[in-house]
Coordinates of C-alpha atoms (C1' of nucleotides) in Angstrom, one line a residue:
Chain A
X16 CA 126.2 107.2 104.2
X17 CA 122.8 107.5 105.8
X18 CA 120.1 105.0 106.7
X19 CA 118.7 103.3 103.5
X20 CA 115.1 103.8 102.7
X21 CA 113.1 100.6 103.1
X22 CA 112.4 100.4 99.4
X23 CA 116.1 100.2 98.7
X24 CA 116.0 96.7 100.2
X25 CA 113.5 95.7 97.6
X26 CA 115.7 97.1 94.9
X27 CA 118.8 95.3 96.2
X28 CA 116.9 92.1 96.0
X29 CA 116.1 92.9 92.3
X30 CA 119.8 93.7 91.6
X31 CA 120.8 90.4 93.1
X32 CA 118.4 88.4 91.1
X33 CA 119.4 90.2 87.9
X34 CA 123.0 89.6 88.6
X35 CA 122.4 85.9 89.2
X36 CA 120.4 85.5 86.0
X37 CA 123.0 87.6 84.1
X38 CA 126.0 85.7 85.4
X39 CA 124.2 82.4 84.6
X40 CA 123.3 83.1 81.0
X41 CA 126.1 85.3 79.7
X42 CA 129.3 84.7 78.0
X43 CA 130.0 86.5 81.2
X44 CA 132.0 89.5 81.3
X45 CA 133.1 89.6 84.9
X46 CA 132.1 93.2 85.5
X47 CA 129.1 95.3 84.8
X48 CA 128.5 99.0 85.3
X49 CA 125.6 100.9 86.8
X50 CA 124.4 102.1 83.4
X51 CA 124.1 98.6 82.0
X52 CA 122.5 97.3 85.1
X53 CA 120.0 100.2 85.1
X54 CA 119.0 99.5 81.5
X55 CA 118.3 95.9 82.2
X56 CA 116.1 96.9 85.1
X57 CA 114.6 100.0 83.4
X58 CA 115.6 102.3 86.2
X59 CA 118.0 105.2 86.8
X60 CA 121.8 104.4 87.2
X61 CA 122.1 107.0 90.0
X62 CA 119.5 105.0 91.9
X63 CA 121.6 101.9 91.8
X64 CA 124.8 103.7 92.9
X65 CA 123.0 105.5 95.7
X66 CA 121.3 102.3 96.9
X67 CA 124.7 100.6 97.1
X68 CA 126.4 103.6 98.7
X69 CA 124.2 103.2 101.8
X70 CA 126.1 100.1 102.5
X71 CA 129.6 100.9 101.4
X72 CA 131.8 101.0 98.3
X73 CA 131.5 98.0 95.9
X74 CA 132.7 99.2 92.6
X75 CA 135.9 100.2 90.9
X76 CA 136.0 103.6 89.2
X77 CA 136.6 103.3 85.5
X78 CA 135.4 99.7 85.5
X79 CA 132.1 99.1 87.3
X80 CA 131.2 96.3 89.6
X81 CA 132.8 92.8 89.6
X82 CA 129.8 90.6 89.3
X83 CA 130.7 87.8 91.6
X84 CA 132.0 90.1 94.2
X85 CA 128.9 92.3 94.1
X86 CA 126.5 89.3 94.3
X87 CA 128.4 88.1 97.3
X88 CA 128.3 91.5 99.0
X89 CA 124.6 92.1 98.3
X90 CA 123.8 88.6 99.7
X91 CA 125.6 89.5 102.9
X92 CA 123.9 92.8 103.2
X93 CA 120.5 91.1 102.8
X94 CA 121.3 88.4 105.3
X95 CA 121.3 85.7 102.6
X96 CA 124.7 84.4 103.7
X97 CA 123.1 82.0 106.2
X98 CA 120.2 79.7 106.3
X99 CA 116.9 80.8 107.8
X100 CA 114.2 78.5 109.0
X101 CA 110.7 79.3 108.0
X102 CA 107.2 78.0 108.7
X103 CA 104.0 78.4 106.8
X104 CA 100.8 78.9 108.8
X105 CA 97.6 77.8 107.1
X106 CA 97.6 75.0 104.6
X107 CA 94.8 76.2 102.4
X108 CA 95.3 76.7 98.7
X109 CA 97.9 79.4 99.1
X110 CA 99.7 77.9 102.0
X111 CA 99.9 74.6 100.3
X112 CA 101.3 76.2 97.2
X113 CA 104.0 78.0 99.2
X114 CA 104.7 74.8 101.1
X115 CA 105.6 73.1 97.8
X116 CA 107.4 76.0 96.3
X117 CA 110.9 75.1 95.3
X118 CA 112.2 78.6 95.0
X119 CA 113.0 79.1 98.7
X120 CA 116.1 77.0 98.6
X121 CA 117.9 79.4 96.2
X122 CA 117.4 82.1 98.9
X123 CA 118.8 79.9 101.6
X124 CA 115.4 79.7 103.2
X125 CA 114.3 76.3 104.6
X126 CA 110.6 75.6 105.0
X127 CA 110.8 73.4 108.1
X128 CA 107.1 73.2 109.1
X129 CA 103.5 74.0 108.2
X130 CA 100.7 74.5 110.6
X131 CA 97.0 73.8 110.2
X132 CA 94.1 72.5 112.1
X133 CA 92.7 70.1 109.5
X134 CA 93.3 66.5 110.7
X135 CA 93.6 65.4 107.1
X136 CA 96.5 67.6 106.6
X137 CA 98.3 67.2 109.9
X138 CA 101.2 64.8 109.5
X139 CA 101.6 65.2 105.8
X140 CA 105.2 65.7 104.8
X141 CA 106.9 67.5 101.9
X142 CA 110.6 67.7 101.4
X143 CA 111.3 66.8 105.0
X144 CA 108.9 69.4 106.4
X145 CA 105.8 68.2 108.2
X146 CA 102.5 69.8 108.9
X147 CA 101.6 70.2 112.6
X148 CA 98.6 71.2 114.4
X149 CA 98.3 74.9 115.1
X150 CA 98.4 74.3 118.9
X151 CA 101.9 73.1 118.6
X152 CA 103.3 76.3 117.1
X153 CA 105.0 77.3 120.3
X154 CA 106.8 74.0 120.9
X155 CA 107.7 73.5 117.2
X156 CA 109.0 77.0 116.7
X157 CA 111.5 76.4 119.5
X158 CA 112.3 72.8 118.6
X159 CA 112.9 73.6 114.9
X160 CA 114.6 77.0 115.4
X161 CA 112.0 78.8 113.3
X162 CA 112.9 82.4 112.8
X163 CA 110.3 83.6 110.2
X164 CA 106.7 82.8 109.4
X165 CA 104.4 83.2 106.5
X166 CA 100.7 83.8 107.4
X167 CA 98.3 82.2 105.0
X168 CA 95.3 81.7 107.2
X169 CA 92.0 83.5 106.9
X170 CA 91.8 87.1 108.1
X171 CA 89.7 86.1 111.1
X172 CA 92.4 83.9 112.7
X173 CA 95.5 85.7 111.5
X174 CA 96.0 87.9 114.6
X175 CA 95.8 84.9 117.0
X176 CA 98.4 83.0 115.0
X177 CA 100.7 86.0 115.0
X178 CA 100.3 86.3 118.7
X179 CA 101.3 82.7 119.2
X180 CA 104.3 83.2 116.9
X181 CA 105.4 86.3 118.8
X182 CA 105.2 84.5 122.1
X183 CA 107.4 81.8 120.7
X184 CA 110.0 84.4 119.7
X185 CA 109.4 84.8 116.0
X186 CA 110.4 88.3 114.9
X187 CA 109.6 88.3 111.2
X188 CA 106.3 87.8 109.5
X189 CA 105.1 87.8 105.9
X190 CA 101.4 88.2 105.9
X191 CA 99.1 87.2 103.1
X192 CA 95.9 87.5 105.1
X193 CA 93.7 90.5 104.1
X194 CA 93.8 92.2 107.4
X195 CA 96.0 94.7 109.3
X196 CA 98.0 92.9 111.9
X197 CA 99.5 94.3 115.1
X198 CA 103.0 93.3 116.1
X199 CA 105.4 94.8 118.6
X200 CA 107.9 97.3 117.3
X201 CA 110.8 94.9 117.5
X202 CA 109.1 92.6 115.0
X203 CA 109.2 93.0 111.2
X204 CA 105.9 92.6 109.4
X205 CA 105.5 92.7 105.7
X206 CA 102.2 92.4 103.9
X207 CA 101.3 91.0 100.5
X208 CA 97.9 92.2 99.7
X209 CA 96.5 90.5 96.6
X210 CA 93.3 92.5 96.6
X211 CA 95.1 95.8 96.9
X212 CA 97.3 94.9 94.0
X213 CA 94.3 93.9 91.9
X214 CA 92.6 97.1 92.8
X215 CA 95.4 99.1 91.3
X216 CA 94.6 97.4 88.1
X217 CA 90.8 98.1 88.3
X218 CA 91.6 101.7 89.2
X219 CA 93.9 102.0 86.2
X220 CA 91.5 100.4 83.8
X221 CA 88.5 102.5 84.9
X222 CA 90.4 105.8 85.0
X223 CA 89.0 108.4 82.6
X224 CA 90.9 108.4 79.3
Chain B
X18 CA 93.4 118.5 94.6
X19 CA 96.5 117.1 92.8
X20 CA 97.2 113.7 91.3
X21 CA 97.2 111.1 94.0
X22 CA 100.4 109.2 94.6
X23 CA 100.2 105.5 93.5
X24 CA 100.4 104.3 97.0
X25 CA 97.3 106.2 98.0
X26 CA 95.4 103.6 95.9
X27 CA 96.7 100.8 98.1
X28 CA 95.6 102.7 101.1
X29 CA 92.1 103.3 99.7
X30 CA 91.8 99.6 99.2
X31 CA 92.7 99.2 102.9
X32 CA 90.2 101.8 104.0
X33 CA 87.5 100.0 102.0
X34 CA 88.3 96.6 103.4
X35 CA 88.3 98.0 106.9
X36 CA 85.0 99.7 106.4
X37 CA 83.5 96.6 105.1
X38 CA 84.7 94.5 108.0
X39 CA 83.7 97.3 110.4
X40 CA 80.2 97.7 109.0
X41 CA 79.7 93.9 109.1
X42 CA 80.7 93.3 112.7
X43 CA 79.7 96.4 114.6
X44 CA 76.5 97.4 116.3
X45 CA 77.2 99.8 113.5
X46 CA 77.3 103.4 114.1
X47 CA 76.6 104.8 110.7
X48 CA 79.5 107.2 110.7
X49 CA 83.2 107.0 111.5
X50 CA 85.8 109.8 111.7
X51 CA 89.3 109.8 110.4
X52 CA 90.8 109.5 113.9
X53 CA 89.0 106.2 114.6
X54 CA 89.7 104.9 111.2
X55 CA 93.4 105.8 111.6
X56 CA 93.6 104.0 114.9
X57 CA 92.2 100.8 113.5
X58 CA 94.7 100.9 110.7
X59 CA 97.6 102.1 112.8
X60 CA 98.3 105.1 110.6
X61 CA 98.0 108.9 110.7
X62 CA 94.5 110.5 110.4
X63 CA 95.9 113.2 108.2
X64 CA 96.9 110.6 105.7
X65 CA 93.4 109.3 105.4
X66 CA 91.9 112.8 104.9
X67 CA 94.6 113.7 102.4
X68 CA 94.2 110.5 100.5
X69 CA 90.4 111.1 100.2
X70 CA 90.9 114.7 99.3
X71 CA 92.6 113.8 96.1
X72 CA 89.2 112.5 94.9
X73 CA 86.8 115.0 96.4
X74 CA 85.0 115.7 99.6
X75 CA 83.4 112.7 101.3
X76 CA 82.9 113.7 105.0
X77 CA 80.8 116.0 107.0
X78 CA 82.5 118.5 109.4
X79 CA 81.7 117.8 113.0
X80 CA 80.6 114.2 112.2
X81 CA 83.1 112.3 110.1
X82 CA 82.2 109.9 107.2
X83 CA 79.0 108.1 106.7
X84 CA 80.2 104.5 106.4
X85 CA 77.9 103.2 103.6
X86 CA 78.3 106.3 101.6
X87 CA 82.1 106.3 101.9
X88 CA 82.3 102.6 101.0
X89 CA 80.2 103.3 97.9
X90 CA 82.4 106.2 96.9
X91 CA 85.7 104.4 97.4
X92 CA 84.4 101.5 95.4
X93 CA 83.6 103.8 92.5
X94 CA 87.0 105.5 92.7
X95 CA 88.7 102.2 92.6
X96 CA 86.7 100.9 89.7
X97 CA 85.0 98.2 91.8
X98 CA 81.5 99.3 90.7
X99 CA 81.6 97.0 87.7
X100 CA 82.6 93.4 87.1
X101 CA 86.1 92.7 85.6
X102 CA 87.1 89.5 83.8
X103 CA 90.3 88.0 84.8
X104 CA 92.5 85.1 83.7
X105 CA 95.3 83.3 85.4
X106 CA 98.3 82.3 83.3
X107 CA 100.2 79.3 84.6
X108 CA 98.5 76.5 86.6
X109 CA 101.4 75.5 88.8
X110 CA 101.0 75.5 92.6
X111 CA 100.4 79.2 92.8
X112 CA 98.3 79.6 89.7
X113 CA 96.1 76.7 90.8
X114 CA 95.7 78.2 94.3
X115 CA 94.6 81.5 92.8
X116 CA 92.3 79.8 90.4
X117 CA 90.5 78.2 93.3
X118 CA 90.6 81.4 95.4
X119 CA 87.1 82.4 96.5
X120 CA 88.0 86.0 97.5
X121 CA 87.8 87.4 94.0
X122 CA 84.1 87.6 93.9
X123 CA 83.9 90.1 96.8
X124 CA 85.9 92.4 94.6
X125 CA 83.7 91.9 91.6
X126 CA 86.4 90.1 89.8
X127 CA 85.5 87.0 87.8
X128 CA 88.2 84.5 87.0
X129 CA 86.9 83.3 83.6
X130 CA 89.9 81.3 82.4
X131 CA 93.2 79.7 83.2
X132 CA 96.0 78.9 80.8
X133 CA 98.6 76.2 80.9
X134 CA 100.3 73.8 78.5
X135 CA 100.0 70.6 80.6
X136 CA 97.6 68.3 78.8
X137 CA 96.5 66.9 82.2
X138 CA 95.3 70.3 83.3
X139 CA 93.7 71.6 80.1
X140 CA 90.0 71.2 80.1
X141 CA 89.7 71.1 83.9
X142 CA 87.0 73.4 85.2
X143 CA 86.5 75.3 88.4
X144 CA 83.5 77.4 89.2
X145 CA 82.6 77.7 85.6
X146 CA 86.1 78.7 84.5
X147 CA 88.1 76.3 82.3
X148 CA 91.7 75.8 81.7
X149 CA 92.8 76.3 78.1
X150 CA 96.1 75.8 76.3
X151 CA 98.5 78.7 76.3
X152 CA 98.2 78.9 72.5
X153 CA 94.6 79.9 72.7
X154 CA 95.2 83.0 74.9
X155 CA 94.5 85.4 72.0
X156 CA 91.2 83.8 71.0
X157 CA 90.0 83.2 74.5
X158 CA 90.8 86.7 75.7
X159 CA 88.6 88.1 73.0
X160 CA 85.9 85.5 73.3
X161 CA 85.6 85.9 77.1
X162 CA 86.2 89.6 77.3
X163 CA 89.3 89.2 79.5
X164 CA 90.6 92.6 80.8
X165 CA 93.2 91.6 83.4
X166 CA 95.7 88.8 83.8
X167 CA 97.7 87.3 86.6
X168 CA 101.0 85.9 85.6
X169 CA 102.0 82.7 87.5
X170 CA 104.3 81.1 85.1
X171 CA 108.1 80.5 85.5
X172 CA 110.3 83.5 85.0
X173 CA 111.6 82.2 81.7
X174 CA 108.3 82.2 80.0
X175 CA 106.6 85.2 81.6
X176 CA 107.6 87.7 79.0
X177 CA 106.3 85.7 76.1
X178 CA 102.9 85.2 77.9
X179 CA 102.8 88.9 78.5
X180 CA 103.5 89.7 74.9
X181 CA 100.6 87.4 73.9
X182 CA 98.3 89.1 76.3
X183 CA 99.3 92.6 75.1
X184 CA 98.6 91.6 71.5
X185 CA 95.1 90.4 72.6
X186 CA 94.4 93.8 74.1
X187 CA 94.9 93.1 77.8
X188 CA 96.0 96.3 79.6
X189 CA 96.5 95.3 83.2
X190 CA 98.9 92.6 84.5
X191 CA 99.6 91.3 88.0
X192 CA 102.9 89.5 87.8
X193 CA 104.1 86.9 90.3
X194 CA 107.0 85.7 88.2
X195 CA 110.4 86.7 89.6
X196 CA 111.5 88.7 86.6
X197 CA 111.3 92.3 85.4
X198 CA 108.7 92.4 82.6
X199 CA 108.5 94.9 79.9
X200 CA 105.1 96.4 78.9
X201 CA 104.0 99.3 76.8
X202 CA 103.4 102.6 78.6
X203 CA 99.6 102.3 78.2
X204 CA 99.6 99.0 80.2
X205 CA 99.6 98.8 84.0
X206 CA 101.9 96.2 85.4
X207 CA 102.1 95.4 89.1
X208 CA 104.6 93.0 90.6
X209 CA 104.3 90.8 93.6
X210 CA 107.8 89.7 94.5
X211 CA 107.7 87.0 97.1
X212 CA 111.5 86.7 97.3
X213 CA 111.9 90.4 97.7
X214 CA 109.4 90.4 100.6
X215 CA 111.2 87.6 102.3
X216 CA 114.5 89.4 101.8
X217 CA 113.2 92.3 103.8
X218 CA 112.7 89.8 106.7
X219 CA 116.2 88.3 106.4
X220 CA 117.7 91.8 106.2
X221 CA 115.8 92.9 109.3
X222 CA 116.7 89.7 111.2
X223 CA 120.4 89.9 110.4
X224 CA 120.7 93.7 111.0
X225 CA 123.2 94.5 113.7
X226 CA 121.2 94.9 116.9
Chain C
dT19 C1' 81.8 122.1 119.3
dA20 C1' 83.8 118.7 116.5
dA21 C1' 86.0 117.0 112.6
dT22 C1' 86.9 117.9 107.7
dG23 C1' 89.8 119.6 103.9
dT24 C1' 93.9 121.7 102.5
dG25 C1' 97.9 125.0 102.0
dA26 C1' 102.4 125.0 104.2
dA27 C1' 106.1 122.8 106.6
dT28 C1' 108.7 118.8 107.0
dT29 C1' 110.5 114.6 105.9
dT30 C1' 111.8 111.2 102.7
dC31 C1' 113.3 109.6 98.4
dT32 C1' 115.1 110.3 93.8
dT33 C1' 117.9 112.6 90.5
dC34 C1' 121.7 115.4 89.3
dA35 C1' 126.3 116.9 88.7
dC36 C1' 130.8 116.5 89.4
dA37 C1' 135.0 115.6 92.4
dG38 C1' 137.9 111.8 93.0
dC39 C1' 139.9 107.2 92.0
dT40 C1' 141.8 103.6 89.2
Chain D
dA27 C1' 139.3 108.1 80.1
dG28 C1' 135.7 106.1 82.4
dC29 C1' 132.8 105.2 86.0
dT30 C1' 132.0 105.3 91.0
dG31 C1' 130.4 107.6 95.2
dT32 C1' 128.2 111.3 97.3
dG33 C1' 126.7 116.2 98.7
dA34 C1' 123.4 119.0 97.0
dA35 C1' 119.2 120.0 94.4
dG36 C1' 114.8 118.7 93.3
dA37 C1' 110.6 116.1 93.6
dA38 C1' 107.3 113.5 96.0
dA39 C1' 105.0 112.0 100.0
dT40 C1' 103.7 112.7 104.7
dT41 C1' 102.6 115.3 108.5
dC42 C1' 101.1 119.5 110.6
dA43 C1' 98.1 123.3 111.8
dC44 C1' 94.3 125.8 111.3
dA45 C1' 90.6 128.1 108.8
dT46 C1' 86.2 126.4 107.6
dT47 C1' 81.8 124.4 107.8
dA48 C1' 77.8 121.6 109.6

DNA sequence: TAATGTGAATTTCTTCACAGCT
DNA sequence: AGCTGTGAAGAAATTCACATTA
C-alpha cells in the first residue's frame, strides 16, 4: 500500500461520477465488480483495484463492491465529505461562466465570491455570492473562509493574483490562465490549459497518415 | 528517436507559448538554451531536450536553440502552420464563453460555428461565426469545413452530439462534458474534466498533514 | 568551451497472475 | 466459485551522464 500516483486521483473522481450516475439510473443492483466498472469506463479492471488498494480494502471477495459504500468511501478519500469554499478570480467570459455554473454544489463546493476590477461587475450577485474588487482578496478570503481559488484572469495578471491569494492563506489553485505560475511547495496548483488541449488535436489531425 | 509520449505534446505547447512570450517581451537574445528554458518552466532541462529529440535536432551545440527557428519548428510539429476550423457544441455558459474567446486566433484556430437548440440563441453571430440548430450539424460541418469540435453540452446529450459529429467526418473532439465518451479509434478525444481537477484540490487540502 | 542529443539507469505507472477471502 | 487485493513483472516516462559537435 504505497503512495498513489497523482493520476489515480483523477481516476477516483471518474469512478465516483460513474457510480453516482449508475446508482441513479439503474434498477440498481447494490453491488458492482471491477470488471463491469472497467467496461463502463473503457479501462483495465486491474487499474481500478490497484487504485483503490492505495487507500484500503473496499470490496468483498466473490461479490465486488457495494455501490453506496464505495461511493461514500471514495468521497471521503477525495475530501468530498465536507464543504469547501471557493472563489473565482477574473469575471471575464470564462470566470462568469464558472461563477454561474451549477455543478459545484454536487461536489460540495460553494462558490462564495468572485473578484474583478471592472466597476460594472463589482457588487453583482449570483446565488448568494458577490463580486468584489480585486484589492479586497485578502480581507474577503479571511472573512468568507475561502480555501480554494480558480484563476480566470489574463496571463499577465495571474501571478500577482496568485501571490495575493497565497498571502491570504489559500493553498489550492486551479489555473485557467495560459501561463506557468509559481507557488510555494505547500500549495497545490493544477492547470487547465485549453490551448494545449487543442494543440493535441491539431497535432493528431496533421500527423502523417 | 522513438514515438513521443502523449504528454510531450502538452509540453511542446508550453515551450511554444513560453518562447512566444519570451521573444515578445525581451531585449531578445536570439537564442536560448535548454537550461534557461527549463528554469522558466520549472522543469528539468533533460526533459526539454528529450522531448525535442523525438522530432529531430533543433539546437546548436555550444549555443542552444535559435528562438525564431525553434518556434517555427514546434509550430509545424504541432500542426499550427495551417488554419483549422472549429465548432462549439452547446451554447450554455461555458460554450458561450468559448465562442467569444479571442485566444483561438493566435493558435490559427477559427471558430466558424456554434450549435444549440435554444431558439433565442440560434442565428446569433459573433465575429462572423453563427449559431445554428443542433440538427444542422451534419450539413454545416461539411459546408464550413469543420475539422474539430468542442463539446460543451450537458453530459446527457454529449454522446449523441459526438455521434453526429463523427458521421459528419469530424475526427478531433475536446470534451468538457462530465461523461466518458466513446469514439472510434481513428478519432482523437481529449477531455477537460473540471470536477476531477477540483477534486485534486480537495484531496490535497484534506490529506492528513 | 559550452550545450546538444541520446543510450542507459532510474523511477513511476500499468498490467499481470494468483494467493487468499467470503 | 468468484472476485478482491497485491507482490512481481513489464512498460513507459523521466532523469542522468557523457560522447559529440559547433
